[in-house]
Amino acid sequence: MALREILKFGEDALRKKCREVTNFDDRLAQLLDDLTETLIASDGVGLAAPQVGILRRVCVVNVRDERGTIELVNPQIIETSGSQTGNEGCLSLPDEFYPVERPNKVTVKAFDRHGNEFTVTGKELAARAFCHEIDHLDGILFTDHVENKVPVREDRL
Ligand code: CO
C-alpha cells in the first residue's frame, strides 16, 4: 500500500470522464488499497480514482460506520429518494465547504475488486458521499451543484 498525491481543483484529470474497469486484476486491487490508505490518512469520507490521476471508474467511501471502507468499481446510482442539504467539501479543494442538495437515500450498483456485482444503500452522509464520488468519475465537482457561491480564485476554477 502507498499514499498517493491528491490532485487539487484546476488539474485537468478532475474534469475527465473516466473509463470503465474491465480487468479485475492486481493493479485494481493496488489502486483500491492505495485509495483507502490515502482516504483514511486524509481524514476524508470518500476518494475517487481521478483525484489521484487515474481515469478509471473506481472510488472508495468510508463514513466511519460498521461497513468500513466501501469499494465501488464501475458504480451506477440505480435509486434515490428524499433530499438533504448540507455543507459539502472535497479533498481536492481543502478548507472550502458549500451547501449542496443531494438525495437522502441512494442505492448504488457496483462491482467489487473481484468483479462480483453488488448493491449498497446509503443514507445521509453515505448517500452524499456516493453521489459526490460517482460525480467525480464523470468530471463533475461538487461546486458545480452550488449556486450563489462566493467566487473562488481563478486559479482554482
Ligand atoms: Co471530492
mmCIF file of C-alpha atoms and ligand atoms in Angstrom:
data_model
loop_
_atom_site.group_PDB
_atom_site.id
_atom_site.type_symbol
_atom_site.label_atom_id
_atom_site.label_comp_id
_atom_site.label_asym_id
_atom_site.label_seq_id
_atom_site.Cartn_x
_atom_site.Cartn_y
_atom_site.Cartn_z
ATOM 1 C CA MET A 1 0.000 0.000 0.000
ATOM 2 C CA ALA A 2 1.092 3.532 -0.623
ATOM 3 C CA LEU A 3 -0.159 7.028 -0.134
ATOM 4 C CA ARG A 4 -0.988 8.786 -3.380
ATOM 5 C CA GLU A 5 -0.900 12.505 -4.021
ATOM 6 C CA ILE A 6 -4.377 14.056 -4.185
ATOM 7 C CA LEU A 7 -4.811 16.397 -7.154
ATOM 8 C CA LYS A 8 -6.357 19.792 -6.474
ATOM 9 C CA PHE A 9 -9.109 21.657 -8.321
ATOM 10 C CA GLY A 10 -7.667 23.037 -11.544
ATOM 11 C CA GLU A 11 -5.976 19.785 -12.588
ATOM 12 C CA ASP A 12 -7.285 18.510 -15.942
ATOM 13 C CA ALA A 13 -7.722 14.952 -14.627
ATOM 14 C CA LEU A 14 -10.551 16.120 -12.367
ATOM 15 C CA ARG A 15 -12.616 17.160 -15.388
ATOM 16 C CA LYS A 16 -12.279 13.970 -17.432
ATOM 17 C CA LYS A 17 -14.906 11.268 -17.889
ATOM 18 C CA CYS A 18 -13.345 8.095 -16.512
ATOM 19 C CA ARG A 19 -13.283 4.747 -18.319
ATOM 20 C CA GLU A 20 -14.901 1.581 -17.040
ATOM 21 C CA VAL A 21 -12.744 -1.042 -15.382
ATOM 22 C CA THR A 22 -12.534 -4.194 -17.497
ATOM 23 C CA ASN A 23 -9.667 -6.026 -15.779
ATOM 24 C CA PHE A 24 -10.222 -7.001 -12.153
ATOM 25 C CA ASP A 25 -6.547 -7.587 -11.584
ATOM 26 C CA ASP A 26 -3.745 -6.872 -9.132
ATOM 27 C CA ARG A 27 -3.416 -3.290 -10.383
ATOM 28 C CA LEU A 28 -7.051 -2.641 -9.487
ATOM 29 C CA ALA A 29 -6.522 -4.168 -6.043
ATOM 30 C CA GLN A 30 -3.437 -1.972 -5.552
ATOM 31 C CA LEU A 31 -5.377 1.135 -6.618
ATOM 32 C CA LEU A 32 -8.209 0.323 -4.190
ATOM 33 C CA ASP A 33 -5.752 -0.285 -1.343
ATOM 34 C CA ASP A 34 -3.978 2.983 -2.083
ATOM 35 C CA LEU A 35 -7.245 4.941 -2.324
ATOM 36 C CA THR A 36 -8.326 3.625 1.089
ATOM 37 C CA GLU A 37 -4.971 4.345 2.701
ATOM 38 C CA THR A 38 -4.918 7.850 1.238
ATOM 39 C CA LEU A 39 -8.534 8.471 2.246
ATOM 40 C CA ILE A 40 -8.015 7.447 5.849
ATOM 41 C CA ALA A 41 -4.722 9.370 6.119
ATOM 42 C CA SER A 42 -6.540 12.455 4.820
ATOM 43 C CA ASP A 43 -9.460 12.009 7.241
ATOM 44 C CA GLY A 44 -11.918 12.104 4.341
ATOM 45 C CA VAL A 45 -15.145 10.190 3.722
ATOM 46 C CA GLY A 46 -14.644 9.496 0.031
ATOM 47 C CA LEU A 47 -11.961 9.444 -2.647
ATOM 48 C CA ALA A 48 -12.198 8.766 -6.376
ATOM 49 C CA ALA A 49 -9.502 7.454 -8.708
ATOM 50 C CA PRO A 50 -9.309 10.630 -10.850
ATOM 51 C CA GLN A 51 -8.338 12.510 -7.678
ATOM 52 C CA VAL A 52 -5.092 10.559 -7.755
ATOM 53 C CA GLY A 53 -4.755 10.912 -11.526
ATOM 54 C CA ILE A 54 -6.193 7.525 -12.515
ATOM 55 C CA LEU A 55 -9.017 7.909 -15.033
ATOM 56 C CA ARG A 56 -10.913 4.755 -14.131
ATOM 57 C CA ARG A 57 -14.396 4.336 -12.656
ATOM 58 C CA VAL A 58 -13.224 3.462 -9.141
ATOM 59 C CA CYS A 59 -13.918 5.124 -5.806
ATOM 60 C CA VAL A 60 -13.996 4.389 -2.084
ATOM 61 C CA VAL A 61 -16.328 5.647 0.651
ATOM 62 C CA ASN A 62 -15.866 5.355 4.403
ATOM 63 C CA VAL A 63 -18.289 7.123 6.735
ATOM 64 C CA ARG A 64 -16.755 5.509 9.834
ATOM 65 C CA ASP A 65 -19.592 3.067 10.374
ATOM 66 C CA GLU A 66 -19.586 -0.717 10.714
ATOM 67 C CA ARG A 67 -19.240 -1.162 6.979
ATOM 68 C CA GLY A 68 -15.736 0.282 6.944
ATOM 69 C CA THR A 69 -14.442 1.173 3.509
ATOM 70 C CA ILE A 70 -16.882 0.504 0.675
ATOM 71 C CA GLU A 71 -15.064 -0.137 -2.593
ATOM 72 C CA LEU A 72 -17.030 0.801 -5.719
ATOM 73 C CA VAL A 73 -15.914 -0.268 -9.195
ATOM 74 C CA ASN A 74 -17.991 0.896 -12.194
ATOM 75 C CA PRO A 75 -20.669 2.234 -9.812
ATOM 76 C CA GLN A 76 -24.090 3.340 -11.004
ATOM 77 C CA ILE A 77 -26.791 5.030 -8.959
ATOM 78 C CA ILE A 78 -29.933 2.965 -9.508
ATOM 79 C CA GLU A 79 -32.336 4.514 -6.990
ATOM 80 C CA THR A 80 -32.633 7.704 -4.992
ATOM 81 C CA SER A 81 -35.204 9.119 -2.597
ATOM 82 C CA GLY A 82 -35.710 12.191 -0.446
ATOM 83 C CA SER A 83 -33.364 15.119 -0.254
ATOM 84 C CA GLN A 84 -30.877 16.665 2.129
ATOM 85 C CA THR A 85 -28.929 19.897 2.062
ATOM 86 C CA GLY A 86 -25.691 20.178 3.968
ATOM 87 C CA ASN A 87 -22.204 21.566 3.788
ATOM 88 C CA GLU A 88 -20.003 19.536 1.498
ATOM 89 C CA GLY A 89 -16.273 19.569 0.892
ATOM 90 C CA CYS A 90 -13.725 17.711 -1.190
ATOM 91 C CA LEU A 91 -10.184 16.524 -0.531
ATOM 92 C CA SER A 92 -9.260 18.198 -3.832
ATOM 93 C CA LEU A 93 -10.469 21.574 -2.520
ATOM 94 C CA PRO A 94 -9.202 21.786 1.051
ATOM 95 C CA ASP A 95 -10.933 24.010 3.588
ATOM 96 C CA GLU A 96 -13.809 25.106 1.347
ATOM 97 C CA PHE A 97 -17.318 23.957 2.124
ATOM 98 C CA TYR A 98 -20.581 24.851 0.424
ATOM 99 C CA PRO A 99 -24.162 23.708 0.930
ATOM 100 C CA VAL A 100 -25.174 21.106 -1.659
ATOM 101 C CA GLU A 101 -28.542 19.409 -2.115
ATOM 102 C CA ARG A 102 -28.355 15.623 -2.524
ATOM 103 C CA PRO A 103 -30.798 12.715 -2.248
ATOM 104 C CA ASN A 104 -31.204 11.494 1.337
ATOM 105 C CA LYS A 105 -31.049 7.835 0.348
ATOM 106 C CA VAL A 106 -29.117 6.367 -2.550
ATOM 107 C CA THR A 107 -28.750 2.820 -3.826
ATOM 108 C CA VAL A 108 -25.687 2.038 -5.915
ATOM 109 C CA LYS A 109 -24.967 -0.953 -8.100
ATOM 110 C CA ALA A 110 -21.266 -1.648 -8.460
ATOM 111 C CA PHE A 111 -18.632 -4.348 -8.709
ATOM 112 C CA ASP A 112 -16.178 -5.372 -6.004
ATOM 113 C CA ARG A 113 -12.437 -5.810 -6.602
ATOM 114 C CA HIS A 114 -13.030 -9.392 -7.780
ATOM 115 C CA GLY A 115 -15.651 -8.450 -10.376
ATOM 116 C CA ASN A 116 -18.686 -9.516 -8.348
ATOM 117 C CA GLU A 117 -21.716 -7.268 -8.733
ATOM 118 C CA PHE A 118 -23.451 -5.993 -5.591
ATOM 119 C CA THR A 119 -25.771 -3.229 -4.469
ATOM 120 C CA VAL A 120 -25.313 -0.967 -1.468
ATOM 121 C CA THR A 121 -27.665 1.576 0.052
ATOM 122 C CA GLY A 122 -26.581 4.630 1.987
ATOM 123 C CA LYS A 123 -28.474 7.323 3.852
ATOM 124 C CA GLU A 124 -27.495 10.840 4.821
ATOM 125 C CA LEU A 125 -23.683 11.198 4.808
ATOM 126 C CA ALA A 126 -23.187 7.896 2.961
ATOM 127 C CA ALA A 127 -25.748 8.934 0.315
ATOM 128 C CA ARG A 128 -23.991 12.272 -0.059
ATOM 129 C CA ALA A 129 -20.618 10.573 -0.387
ATOM 130 C CA PHE A 130 -21.850 8.099 -3.022
ATOM 131 C CA CYS A 131 -23.217 10.959 -5.143
ATOM 132 C CA HIS A 132 -20.096 13.091 -4.694
ATOM 133 C CA GLU A 133 -17.645 10.300 -5.556
ATOM 134 C CA ILE A 134 -19.620 8.987 -8.532
ATOM 135 C CA ASP A 135 -19.832 12.563 -9.852
ATOM 136 C CA HIS A 136 -16.007 12.626 -9.797
ATOM 137 C CA LEU A 137 -15.981 9.729 -12.284
ATOM 138 C CA ASP A 138 -17.756 11.969 -14.791
ATOM 139 C CA GLY A 139 -15.578 15.013 -14.165
ATOM 140 C CA ILE A 140 -18.272 16.703 -12.076
ATOM 141 C CA LEU A 141 -17.128 18.602 -8.984
ATOM 142 C CA PHE A 142 -19.361 19.426 -6.009
ATOM 143 C CA THR A 143 -19.046 23.134 -6.655
ATOM 144 C CA ASP A 144 -20.889 22.535 -9.954
ATOM 145 C CA HIS A 145 -24.007 21.967 -7.832
ATOM 146 C CA VAL A 146 -23.572 25.180 -5.850
ATOM 147 C CA GLU A 147 -25.495 28.315 -6.784
ATOM 148 C CA ASN A 148 -24.570 31.721 -5.458
ATOM 149 C CA LYS A 149 -21.230 30.585 -4.183
ATOM 150 C CA VAL A 150 -18.622 33.059 -3.209
ATOM 151 C CA PRO A 151 -16.333 33.304 -6.250
ATOM 152 C CA VAL A 152 -13.305 31.104 -5.892
ATOM 153 C CA ARG A 153 -9.933 32.305 -7.080
ATOM 154 C CA GLU A 154 -9.486 31.978 -10.797
ATOM 155 C CA ASP A 155 -6.541 29.580 -10.489
ATOM 156 C CA ARG A 156 -8.721 27.138 -8.591
ATOM 157 C CA LEU A 157 -11.622 27.017 -11.085
HETATM 158 CO CO CO B 1 -14.363 15.143 -3.963
#
